[in-house]
Amino acid sequence: MNAALTLRERSEAEASRLPPLLARAEHLAGTVMLGDHGRRRSGLGDDFWQYRPAQIGDSRRMIDHRRSARGDQQFVREREWQIAQSVMLWVDQGASMRFASDKSLPTKSDRARLLGLATAILLVRGGERVGLTGTTLPPRRGNAQIIRLAEAWSEDAQADYSPPEHRAMIPHARAVFISDFLGPLDEVELALTKAADRGVRGVLLQVLDPGEETFPYRGRTIFESVGGSVRHETLKAGELRARYLDRLAKRKDALTQLCRATGWQLGLHHTGDSAQAALLWLYRALDGGTR
């Protein structure tokens, strides 16, 4: 529990540097509820929207007598229809995410969880509902949900690569996937395809260690996966650099094409860079880049 609280405190510190994120209110099938900020549409809610002339069928108690007293016509006071956006999050907890090429750098997992929770905090402050992909933690609002997310992300998976969850996607919701995306791509393709079929718009944020981008290894080197399932020793690590960088470039291109085909956005973050910059990118990507 202490680890979860610490993670939350650090995420709140990142989130506090930005204004609360107000995700765009969209027509969400099956997710209509009262919220803290509404769509400009008549319906249930507490906030005043507009006055309109009374029509046949309006009940007497709908009449705003103070406004109507200004003239000969009767007016109805309408309120906004308020809709809270549901945002589903997936943060890769696989062993590959626990890699850091230098002790001065955070692990990919630490940075991914921090960004995921900070994003959730911004969304909750903006009146949105957040939860995990799948069925274990459905989207909810409030600080208690932030604690639940922190607790869920404090656990590590044993496998080298953890596939994204694609069950129970809420139609027309939003989603955020944060991972290094270096594992099998077919599970990512399946998740994004299912999401697109349900009208889910989302953001992929690829988190990489600087060493994974530059491949600075020379001479005798032992490469071993964090989970211990793969081990390779070579005397000429430098000769692998070109092949490795080519495969990495192809993976990035495959992710770009996948996001383009499904209507998702793709971002890249290095653990040596500012967490605030990555959080700002997520903020703008989820808000449609209009701020």
PDB file of C-alpha atoms in Angstrom:
ATOM      1  CA  MET A   1       0.000   0.000   0.000  1.00  0.00           C
ATOM      2  CA  ASN A   2       2.874   2.392   0.798  1.00  0.00           C
ATOM      3  CA  ALA A   3       4.370   1.812  -2.645  1.00  0.00           C
ATOM      4  CA  ALA A   4       0.992   2.585  -4.217  1.00  0.00           C
ATOM      5  CA  LEU A   5       0.671   5.808  -2.213  1.00  0.00           C
ATOM      6  CA  THR A   6       4.203   6.864  -3.144  1.00  0.00           C
ATOM      7  CA  LEU A   7       3.467   6.271  -6.816  1.00  0.00           C
ATOM      8  CA  ARG A   8       0.286   8.289  -6.522  1.00  0.00           C
ATOM      9  CA  GLU A   9       2.080  11.202  -4.794  1.00  0.00           C
ATOM     10  CA  ARG A  10       4.715  11.345  -7.535  1.00  0.00           C
ATOM     11  CA  SER A  11       2.045  11.169 -10.226  1.00  0.00           C
ATOM     12  CA  GLU A  12       0.034  13.933  -8.562  1.00  0.00           C
ATOM     13  CA  ALA A  13       3.160  16.089  -8.531  1.00  0.00           C
ATOM     14  CA  GLU A  14       3.495  15.637 -12.294  1.00  0.00           C
ATOM     15  CA  ALA A  15      -0.218  16.210 -12.853  1.00  0.00           C
ATOM     16  CA  SER A  16      -0.263  19.388 -10.738  1.00  0.00           C
ATOM     17  CA  ARG A  17       2.015  21.129 -13.228  1.00  0.00           C
ATOM     18  CA  LEU A  18      -0.717  21.081 -15.846  1.00  0.00           C
ATOM     19  CA  PRO A  19      -4.285  22.395 -15.812  1.00  0.00           C
ATOM     20  CA  PRO A  20      -6.946  19.716 -15.360  1.00  0.00           C
ATOM     21  CA  LEU A  21      -7.608  17.795 -18.502  1.00  0.00           C
ATOM     22  CA  LEU A  22     -11.125  18.160 -19.835  1.00  0.00           C
ATOM     23  CA  ALA A  23     -11.550  15.328 -22.324  1.00  0.00           C
ATOM     24  CA  ARG A  24     -13.884  16.106 -25.189  1.00  0.00           C
ATOM     25  CA  ALA A  25     -17.432  15.170 -24.464  1.00  0.00           C
ATOM     26  CA  GLU A  26     -18.552  12.735 -27.158  1.00  0.00           C
ATOM     27  CA  HIS A  27     -21.674  10.730 -27.735  1.00  0.00           C
ATOM     28  CA  LEU A  28     -20.903   7.601 -25.766  1.00  0.00           C
ATOM     29  CA  ALA A  29     -23.214   4.670 -26.216  1.00  0.00           C
ATOM     30  CA  GLY A  30     -24.322   3.423 -22.839  1.00  0.00           C
ATOM     31  CA  THR A  31     -22.175   5.822 -20.790  1.00  0.00           C
ATOM     32  CA  VAL A  32     -24.490   8.811 -20.207  1.00  0.00           C
ATOM     33  CA  MET A  33     -24.252  10.130 -16.663  1.00  0.00           C
ATOM     34  CA  LEU A  34     -24.167  13.399 -14.740  1.00  0.00           C
ATOM     35  CA  GLY A  35     -20.757  15.054 -14.707  1.00  0.00           C
ATOM     36  CA  ASP A  36     -18.966  18.202 -13.627  1.00  0.00           C
ATOM     37  CA  HIS A  37     -18.924  19.696 -17.104  1.00  0.00           C
ATOM     38  CA  GLY A  38     -21.519  19.177 -19.793  1.00  0.00           C
ATOM     39  CA  ARG A  39     -22.112  19.052 -23.488  1.00  0.00           C
ATOM     40  CA  ARG A  40     -24.005  21.973 -24.923  1.00  0.00           C
ATOM     41  CA  ARG A  41     -27.179  19.964 -25.215  1.00  0.00           C
ATOM     42  CA  SER A  42     -30.509  20.077 -23.433  1.00  0.00           C
ATOM     43  CA  GLY A  43     -31.234  17.388 -20.884  1.00  0.00           C
ATOM     44  CA  LEU A  44     -30.421  16.231 -17.350  1.00  0.00           C
ATOM     45  CA  GLY A  45     -27.945  18.258 -15.354  1.00  0.00           C
ATOM     46  CA  ASP A  46     -27.511  21.078 -12.876  1.00  0.00           C
ATOM     47  CA  ASP A  47     -25.978  23.846 -15.001  1.00  0.00           C
ATOM     48  CA  PHE A  48     -28.079  26.444 -16.804  1.00  0.00           C
ATOM     49  CA  TRP A  49     -27.860  26.278 -20.581  1.00  0.00           C
ATOM     50  CA  GLN A  50     -30.429  28.568 -22.131  1.00  0.00           C
ATOM     51  CA  TYR A  51     -33.965  29.976 -22.058  1.00  0.00           C
ATOM     52  CA  ARG A  52     -36.369  28.938 -24.798  1.00  0.00           C
ATOM     53  CA  PRO A  53     -39.983  29.860 -25.493  1.00  0.00           C
ATOM     54  CA  ALA A  54     -42.486  27.517 -23.880  1.00  0.00           C
ATOM     55  CA  GLN A  55     -43.970  24.932 -26.214  1.00  0.00           C
ATOM     56  CA  ILE A  56     -47.053  22.721 -26.235  1.00  0.00           C
ATOM     57  CA  GLY A  57     -46.331  19.790 -23.947  1.00  0.00           C
ATOM     58  CA  ASP A  58     -44.144  21.686 -21.460  1.00  0.00           C
ATOM     59  CA  SER A  59     -45.375  21.301 -17.884  1.00  0.00           C
ATOM     60  CA  ARG A  60     -46.228  24.356 -15.788  1.00  0.00           C
ATOM     61  CA  ARG A  61     -43.322  23.745 -13.387  1.00  0.00           C
ATOM     62  CA  MET A  62     -40.865  24.018 -16.285  1.00  0.00           C
ATOM     63  CA  ILE A  63     -41.789  27.678 -16.746  1.00  0.00           C
ATOM     64  CA  ASP A  64     -39.242  30.193 -15.424  1.00  0.00           C
ATOM     65  CA  HIS A  65     -41.599  32.838 -14.047  1.00  0.00           C
ATOM     66  CA  ARG A  66     -38.878  35.421 -13.357  1.00  0.00           C
ATOM     67  CA  ARG A  67     -37.713  35.378 -16.990  1.00  0.00           C
ATOM     68  CA  SER A  68     -41.276  35.200 -18.295  1.00  0.00           C
ATOM     69  CA  ALA A  69     -42.291  38.253 -16.231  1.00  0.00           C
ATOM     70  CA  ARG A  70     -40.130  40.475 -18.450  1.00  0.00           C
ATOM     71  CA  GLY A  71     -42.606  40.212 -21.321  1.00  0.00           C
ATOM     72  CA  ASP A  72     -45.745  38.619 -22.598  1.00  0.00           C
ATOM     73  CA  GLN A  73     -44.147  35.291 -23.591  1.00  0.00           C
ATOM     74  CA  GLN A  74     -43.452  32.379 -21.277  1.00  0.00           C
ATOM     75  CA  PHE A  75     -39.954  30.846 -21.179  1.00  0.00           C
ATOM     76  CA  VAL A  76     -38.544  27.506 -20.095  1.00  0.00           C
ATOM     77  CA  ARG A  77     -35.181  27.286 -18.333  1.00  0.00           C
ATOM     78  CA  GLU A  78     -33.159  24.469 -19.936  1.00  0.00           C
ATOM     79  CA  ARG A  79     -30.190  22.706 -18.430  1.00  0.00           C
ATOM     80  CA  GLU A  80     -27.214  20.992 -20.014  1.00  0.00           C
ATOM     81  CA  TRP A  81     -27.022  17.295 -20.705  1.00  0.00           C
ATOM     82  CA  GLN A  82     -23.840  16.321 -18.941  1.00  0.00           C
ATOM     83  CA  ILE A  83     -21.794  13.361 -20.112  1.00  0.00           C
ATOM     84  CA  ALA A  84     -18.648  12.023 -18.487  1.00  0.00           C
ATOM     85  CA  GLN A  85     -16.079  10.442 -20.787  1.00  0.00           C
ATOM     86  CA  SER A  86     -14.845   6.940 -19.980  1.00  0.00           C
ATOM     87  CA  VAL A  87     -11.115   6.425 -20.485  1.00  0.00           C
ATOM     88  CA  MET A  88      -9.575   2.964 -20.254  1.00  0.00           C
ATOM     89  CA  LEU A  89      -5.880   2.609 -19.487  1.00  0.00           C
ATOM     90  CA  TRP A  90      -3.381  -0.189 -20.003  1.00  0.00           C
ATOM     91  CA  VAL A  91       0.177   0.039 -18.679  1.00  0.00           C
ATOM     92  CA  ASP A  92       2.538  -2.791 -19.627  1.00  0.00           C
ATOM     93  CA  GLN A  93       3.687  -4.632 -16.494  1.00  0.00           C
ATOM     94  CA  GLY A  94       5.832  -7.203 -18.321  1.00  0.00           C
ATOM     95  CA  ALA A  95       9.410  -7.926 -17.250  1.00  0.00           C
ATOM     96  CA  SER A  96      10.868  -6.156 -20.295  1.00  0.00           C
ATOM     97  CA  MET A  97       9.589  -2.887 -18.839  1.00  0.00           C
ATOM     98  CA  ARG A  98      11.853  -3.256 -15.803  1.00  0.00           C
ATOM     99  CA  PHE A  99      14.938  -2.442 -17.893  1.00  0.00           C
ATOM    100  CA  ALA A 100      17.230   0.550 -17.370  1.00  0.00           C
ATOM    101  CA  SER A 101      20.560   0.908 -19.167  1.00  0.00           C
ATOM    102  CA  ASP A 102      21.997   3.118 -16.445  1.00  0.00           C
ATOM    103  CA  LYS A 103      21.452   3.446 -12.697  1.00  0.00           C
ATOM    104  CA  SER A 104      20.725   7.147 -13.142  1.00  0.00           C
ATOM    105  CA  LEU A 105      17.690   6.338 -15.289  1.00  0.00           C
ATOM    106  CA  PRO A 106      14.287   5.140 -14.154  1.00  0.00           C
ATOM    107  CA  THR A 107      13.101   1.807 -15.474  1.00  0.00           C
ATOM    108  CA  LYS A 108      10.618   1.892 -18.325  1.00  0.00           C
ATOM    109  CA  SER A 109       8.054   0.401 -15.962  1.00  0.00           C
ATOM    110  CA  ASP A 110       8.504   3.141 -13.366  1.00  0.00           C
ATOM    111  CA  ARG A 111       8.092   5.873 -15.975  1.00  0.00           C
ATOM    112  CA  ALA A 112       5.131   4.169 -17.675  1.00  0.00           C
ATOM    113  CA  ARG A 113       3.245   3.743 -14.394  1.00  0.00           C
ATOM    114  CA  LEU A 114       3.990   7.308 -13.378  1.00  0.00           C
ATOM    115  CA  LEU A 115       2.665   8.667 -16.651  1.00  0.00           C
ATOM    116  CA  GLY A 116      -0.354   6.373 -16.589  1.00  0.00           C
ATOM    117  CA  LEU A 117      -1.366   7.430 -13.102  1.00  0.00           C
ATOM    118  CA  ALA A 118      -0.666  11.112 -13.745  1.00  0.00           C
ATOM    119  CA  THR A 119      -2.894  10.921 -16.806  1.00  0.00           C
ATOM    120  CA  ALA A 120      -5.622   9.284 -14.714  1.00  0.00           C
ATOM    121  CA  ILE A 121      -5.373  12.056 -12.122  1.00  0.00           C
ATOM    122  CA  LEU A 122      -5.781  14.732 -14.791  1.00  0.00           C
ATOM    123  CA  LEU A 123      -8.785  12.932 -16.207  1.00  0.00           C
ATOM    124  CA  VAL A 124     -10.460  12.513 -12.812  1.00  0.00           C
ATOM    125  CA  ARG A 125      -9.864  16.165 -11.991  1.00  0.00           C
ATOM    126  CA  GLY A 126     -11.538  16.999 -15.270  1.00  0.00           C
ATOM    127  CA  GLY A 127     -14.618  15.006 -14.257  1.00  0.00           C
ATOM    128  CA  GLU A 128     -13.890  11.916 -16.349  1.00  0.00           C
ATOM    129  CA  ARG A 129     -14.202   8.245 -15.460  1.00  0.00           C
ATOM    130  CA  VAL A 130     -11.031   6.167 -15.610  1.00  0.00           C
ATOM    131  CA  GLY A 131     -10.343   2.475 -15.300  1.00  0.00           C
ATOM    132  CA  LEU A 132      -8.329  -0.424 -16.631  1.00  0.00           C
ATOM    133  CA  THR A 133      -8.916  -2.182 -19.909  1.00  0.00           C
ATOM    134  CA  GLY A 134     -10.601  -5.510 -19.334  1.00  0.00           C
ATOM    135  CA  THR A 135     -13.022  -6.326 -16.538  1.00  0.00           C
ATOM    136  CA  THR A 136     -10.981  -6.013 -13.328  1.00  0.00           C
ATOM    137  CA  LEU A 137     -11.426  -2.273 -12.745  1.00  0.00           C
ATOM    138  CA  PRO A 138     -14.263  -0.631 -14.707  1.00  0.00           C
ATOM    139  CA  PRO A 139     -14.092   3.149 -15.240  1.00  0.00           C
ATOM    140  CA  ARG A 140     -15.092   5.247 -12.236  1.00  0.00           C
ATOM    141  CA  ARG A 141     -14.487   8.738 -10.944  1.00  0.00           C
ATOM    142  CA  GLY A 142     -12.978   9.945  -7.684  1.00  0.00           C
ATOM    143  CA  ASN A 143      -9.798   9.715  -5.650  1.00  0.00           C
ATOM    144  CA  ALA A 144     -10.577   6.176  -4.543  1.00  0.00           C
ATOM    145  CA  GLN A 145     -10.241   5.072  -8.155  1.00  0.00           C
ATOM    146  CA  ILE A 146      -6.763   6.611  -8.327  1.00  0.00           C
ATOM    147  CA  ILE A 147      -5.733   4.499  -5.345  1.00  0.00           C
ATOM    148  CA  ARG A 148      -7.123   1.386  -7.035  1.00  0.00           C
ATOM    149  CA  LEU A 149      -5.121   2.117 -10.174  1.00  0.00           C
ATOM    150  CA  ALA A 150      -1.942   2.682  -8.170  1.00  0.00           C
ATOM    151  CA  GLU A 151      -2.446  -0.625  -6.391  1.00  0.00           C
ATOM    152  CA  ALA A 152      -3.099  -2.476  -9.647  1.00  0.00           C
ATOM    153  CA  TRP A 153       0.049  -1.054 -11.247  1.00  0.00           C
ATOM    154  CA  SER A 154       2.249  -1.832  -8.246  1.00  0.00           C
ATOM    155  CA  GLU A 155       2.325  -5.505  -9.281  1.00  0.00           C
ATOM    156  CA  ASP A 156       4.747  -6.939 -11.848  1.00  0.00           C
ATOM    157  CA  ALA A 157       4.078  -9.621 -14.442  1.00  0.00           C
ATOM    158  CA  GLN A 158       6.533 -12.510 -14.650  1.00  0.00           C
ATOM    159  CA  ALA A 159       6.532 -12.919 -18.437  1.00  0.00           C
ATOM    160  CA  ASP A 160       8.949 -10.865 -20.518  1.00  0.00           C
ATOM    161  CA  TYR A 161       6.100  -9.306 -22.485  1.00  0.00           C
ATOM    162  CA  SER A 162       2.609  -8.558 -21.246  1.00  0.00           C
ATOM    163  CA  PRO A 163      -0.046  -8.384 -24.006  1.00  0.00           C
ATOM    164  CA  PRO A 164      -2.557  -5.523 -23.927  1.00  0.00           C
ATOM    165  CA  GLU A 165      -5.991  -6.333 -22.566  1.00  0.00           C
ATOM    166  CA  HIS A 166      -8.712  -6.039 -25.197  1.00  0.00           C
ATOM    167  CA  ARG A 167     -11.817  -7.399 -23.462  1.00  0.00           C
ATOM    168  CA  ALA A 168     -14.838  -5.315 -22.472  1.00  0.00           C
ATOM    169  CA  MET A 169     -13.974  -2.265 -24.560  1.00  0.00           C
ATOM    170  CA  ILE A 170     -16.662   0.348 -23.936  1.00  0.00           C
ATOM    171  CA  PRO A 171     -18.117   1.571 -27.252  1.00  0.00           C
ATOM    172  CA  HIS A 172     -17.032   5.077 -28.265  1.00  0.00           C
ATOM    173  CA  ALA A 173     -14.790   5.516 -25.214  1.00  0.00           C
ATOM    174  CA  ARG A 174     -11.122   6.552 -25.128  1.00  0.00           C
ATOM    175  CA  ALA A 175      -8.086   4.415 -24.321  1.00  0.00           C
ATOM    176  CA  VAL A 176      -4.421   4.867 -23.447  1.00  0.00           C
ATOM    177  CA  PHE A 177      -1.831   2.111 -23.944  1.00  0.00           C
ATOM    178  CA  ILE A 178       1.672   2.643 -22.506  1.00  0.00           C
ATOM    179  CA  SER A 179       4.422   0.095 -23.250  1.00  0.00           C
ATOM    180  CA  ASP A 180       7.748  -0.417 -24.986  1.00  0.00           C
ATOM    181  CA  PHE A 181       5.817  -2.396 -27.621  1.00  0.00           C
ATOM    182  CA  LEU A 182       8.842  -4.603 -28.261  1.00  0.00           C
ATOM    183  CA  GLY A 183       6.993  -7.877 -27.737  1.00  0.00           C
ATOM    184  CA  PRO A 184       4.855  -9.806 -30.245  1.00  0.00           C
ATOM    185  CA  LEU A 185       2.907  -7.327 -32.345  1.00  0.00           C
ATOM    186  CA  ASP A 186      -0.078  -9.555 -33.078  1.00  0.00           C
ATOM    187  CA  GLU A 187      -1.628  -8.937 -29.638  1.00  0.00           C
ATOM    188  CA  VAL A 188      -1.329  -5.173 -30.122  1.00  0.00           C
ATOM    189  CA  GLU A 189      -2.935  -5.479 -33.548  1.00  0.00           C
ATOM    190  CA  LEU A 190      -5.790  -7.507 -32.075  1.00  0.00           C
ATOM    191  CA  ALA A 191      -6.390  -5.005 -29.278  1.00  0.00           C
ATOM    192  CA  LEU A 192      -6.416  -1.971 -31.571  1.00  0.00           C
ATOM    193  CA  THR A 193      -8.570  -3.700 -34.173  1.00  0.00           C
ATOM    194  CA  LYS A 194     -11.178  -4.665 -31.565  1.00  0.00           C
ATOM    195  CA  ALA A 195     -11.070  -1.152 -30.158  1.00  0.00           C
ATOM    196  CA  ALA A 196     -11.558   0.403 -33.587  1.00  0.00           C
ATOM    197  CA  ASP A 197     -14.505  -1.918 -34.259  1.00  0.00           C
ATOM    198  CA  ARG A 198     -16.186  -0.483 -31.148  1.00  0.00           C
ATOM    199  CA  GLY A 199     -15.435   3.110 -32.080  1.00  0.00           C
ATOM    200  CA  VAL A 200     -12.785   3.459 -29.361  1.00  0.00           C
ATOM    201  CA  ARG A 201     -10.244   6.200 -30.026  1.00  0.00           C
ATOM    202  CA  GLY A 202      -6.919   5.927 -28.312  1.00  0.00           C
ATOM    203  CA  VAL A 203      -3.302   6.789 -27.791  1.00  0.00           C
ATOM    204  CA  LEU A 204      -0.229   4.558 -27.865  1.00  0.00           C
ATOM    205  CA  LEU A 205       2.794   5.855 -25.977  1.00  0.00           C
ATOM    206  CA  GLN A 206       5.970   3.885 -26.639  1.00  0.00           C
ATOM    207  CA  VAL A 207       8.416   4.177 -23.734  1.00  0.00           C
ATOM    208  CA  LEU A 208      12.034   3.289 -24.526  1.00  0.00           C
ATOM    209  CA  ASP A 209      15.323   3.466 -22.652  1.00  0.00           C
ATOM    210  CA  PRO A 210      17.996   5.630 -24.363  1.00  0.00           C
ATOM    211  CA  GLY A 211      20.222   2.557 -24.645  1.00  0.00           C
ATOM    212  CA  GLU A 212      17.545   0.819 -26.675  1.00  0.00           C
ATOM    213  CA  GLU A 213      17.667   3.651 -29.180  1.00  0.00           C
ATOM    214  CA  THR A 214      21.441   3.987 -29.562  1.00  0.00           C
ATOM    215  CA  PHE A 215      22.671   0.406 -28.917  1.00  0.00           C
ATOM    216  CA  PRO A 216      25.992   1.585 -27.368  1.00  0.00           C
ATOM    217  CA  TYR A 217      27.372  -1.919 -26.808  1.00  0.00           C
ATOM    218  CA  ARG A 218      30.809  -2.996 -28.050  1.00  0.00           C
ATOM    219  CA  GLY A 219      33.018  -6.066 -27.733  1.00  0.00           C
ATOM    220  CA  ARG A 220      32.091  -8.957 -25.509  1.00  0.00           C
ATOM    221  CA  THR A 221      28.533  -8.508 -24.264  1.00  0.00           C
ATOM    222  CA  ILE A 222      25.928 -10.737 -22.680  1.00  0.00           C
ATOM    223  CA  PHE A 223      22.379  -9.852 -23.596  1.00  0.00           C
ATOM    224  CA  GLU A 224      19.742 -11.271 -21.274  1.00  0.00           C
ATOM    225  CA  SER A 225      16.035 -10.518 -21.008  1.00  0.00           C
ATOM    226  CA  VAL A 226      14.866  -9.146 -17.672  1.00  0.00           C
ATOM    227  CA  GLY A 227      12.657 -12.179 -17.207  1.00  0.00           C
ATOM    228  CA  GLY A 228      15.574 -14.485 -17.937  1.00  0.00           C
ATOM    229  CA  SER A 229      13.919 -16.359 -20.800  1.00  0.00           C
ATOM    230  CA  VAL A 230      16.410 -15.195 -23.427  1.00  0.00           C
ATOM    231  CA  ARG A 231      20.221 -15.046 -23.181  1.00  0.00           C
ATOM    232  CA  HIS A 232      22.764 -14.307 -25.912  1.00  0.00           C
ATOM    233  CA  GLU A 233      26.511 -13.826 -25.602  1.00  0.00           C
ATOM    234  CA  THR A 234      28.661 -12.272 -28.324  1.00  0.00           C
ATOM    235  CA  LEU A 235      32.265 -11.130 -28.682  1.00  0.00           C
ATOM    236  CA  LYS A 236      31.383  -8.513 -31.287  1.00  0.00           C
ATOM    237  CA  ALA A 237      28.338  -6.669 -30.057  1.00  0.00           C
ATOM    238  CA  GLY A 238      29.078  -3.719 -32.318  1.00  0.00           C
ATOM    239  CA  GLU A 239      28.408  -5.848 -35.376  1.00  0.00           C
ATOM    240  CA  LEU A 240      24.817  -6.344 -34.224  1.00  0.00           C
ATOM    241  CA  ARG A 241      24.084  -2.633 -34.031  1.00  0.00           C
ATOM    242  CA  ALA A 242      22.982  -2.066 -37.641  1.00  0.00           C
ATOM    243  CA  ARG A 243      20.689  -5.109 -37.643  1.00  0.00           C
ATOM    244  CA  TYR A 244      19.188  -4.157 -34.293  1.00  0.00           C
ATOM    245  CA  LEU A 245      18.513  -0.548 -35.299  1.00  0.00           C
ATOM    246  CA  ASP A 246      16.924  -1.734 -38.539  1.00  0.00           C
ATOM    247  CA  ARG A 247      14.548  -4.018 -36.642  1.00  0.00           C
ATOM    248  CA  LEU A 248      13.704  -1.233 -34.203  1.00  0.00           C
ATOM    249  CA  ALA A 249      12.937   1.124 -37.095  1.00  0.00           C
ATOM    250  CA  LYS A 250      10.680  -1.504 -38.662  1.00  0.00           C
ATOM    251  CA  ARG A 251       8.827  -1.969 -35.371  1.00  0.00           C
ATOM    252  CA  LYS A 252       8.234   1.781 -35.080  1.00  0.00           C
ATOM    253  CA  ASP A 253       6.989   1.879 -38.667  1.00  0.00           C
ATOM    254  CA  ALA A 254       4.633  -1.051 -38.009  1.00  0.00           C
ATOM    255  CA  LEU A 255       3.193   0.782 -34.988  1.00  0.00           C
ATOM    256  CA  THR A 256       2.777   3.933 -37.074  1.00  0.00           C
ATOM    257  CA  GLN A 257       0.895   2.047 -39.783  1.00  0.00           C
ATOM    258  CA  LEU A 258      -1.281   0.262 -37.217  1.00  0.00           C
ATOM    259  CA  CYS A 259      -2.265   3.520 -35.527  1.00  0.00           C
ATOM    260  CA  ARG A 260      -2.981   5.133 -38.873  1.00  0.00           C
ATOM    261  CA  ALA A 261      -5.261   2.252 -39.874  1.00  0.00           C
ATOM    262  CA  THR A 262      -7.211   2.271 -36.600  1.00  0.00           C
ATOM    263  CA  GLY A 263      -7.379   6.025 -35.998  1.00  0.00           C
ATOM    264  CA  TRP A 264      -5.137   5.982 -32.927  1.00  0.00           C
ATOM    265  CA  GLN A 265      -2.278   8.371 -32.140  1.00  0.00           C
ATOM    266  CA  LEU A 266       1.315   7.237 -31.536  1.00  0.00           C
ATOM    267  CA  GLY A 267       3.860   8.935 -29.297  1.00  0.00           C
ATOM    268  CA  LEU A 268       7.438   8.131 -28.283  1.00  0.00           C
ATOM    269  CA  HIS A 269       9.027   8.856 -24.916  1.00  0.00           C
ATOM    270  CA  HIS A 270      12.554   8.140 -23.671  1.00  0.00           C
ATOM    271  CA  THR A 271      13.093   7.544 -19.970  1.00  0.00           C
ATOM    272  CA  GLY A 272      15.973  10.020 -20.018  1.00  0.00           C
ATOM    273  CA  ASP A 273      13.618  12.808 -21.057  1.00  0.00           C
ATOM    274  CA  SER A 274      11.210  14.895 -18.993  1.00  0.00           C
ATOM    275  CA  ALA A 275       8.184  13.074 -17.634  1.00  0.00           C
ATOM    276  CA  GLN A 276       6.297  16.363 -17.749  1.00  0.00           C
ATOM    277  CA  ALA A 277       6.873  16.625 -21.518  1.00  0.00           C
ATOM    278  CA  ALA A 278       5.401  13.148 -22.014  1.00  0.00           C
ATOM    279  CA  LEU A 279       2.434  13.979 -19.773  1.00  0.00           C
ATOM    280  CA  LEU A 280       1.826  17.166 -21.759  1.00  0.00           C
ATOM    281  CA  TRP A 281       1.853  15.164 -24.994  1.00  0.00           C
ATOM    282  CA  LEU A 282      -0.689  12.714 -23.566  1.00  0.00           C
ATOM    283  CA  TYR A 283      -2.789  15.665 -22.392  1.00  0.00           C
ATOM    284  CA  ARG A 284      -2.897  17.150 -25.878  1.00  0.00           C
ATOM    285  CA  ALA A 285      -3.365  13.807 -27.613  1.00  0.00           C
ATOM    286  CA  LEU A 286      -6.368  12.864 -25.448  1.00  0.00           C
ATOM    287  CA  ASP A 287      -7.820  16.356 -25.770  1.00  0.00           C
ATOM    288  CA  GLY A 288      -7.584  16.160 -29.555  1.00  0.00           C
ATOM    289  CA  GLY A 289      -4.686  18.576 -29.899  1.00  0.00           C
ATOM    290  CA  THR A 290      -6.921  21.619 -29.628  1.00  0.00           C
ATOM    291  CA  ARG A 291      -5.338  23.243 -26.593  1.00  0.00           C
TER     292      ARG A 291
END
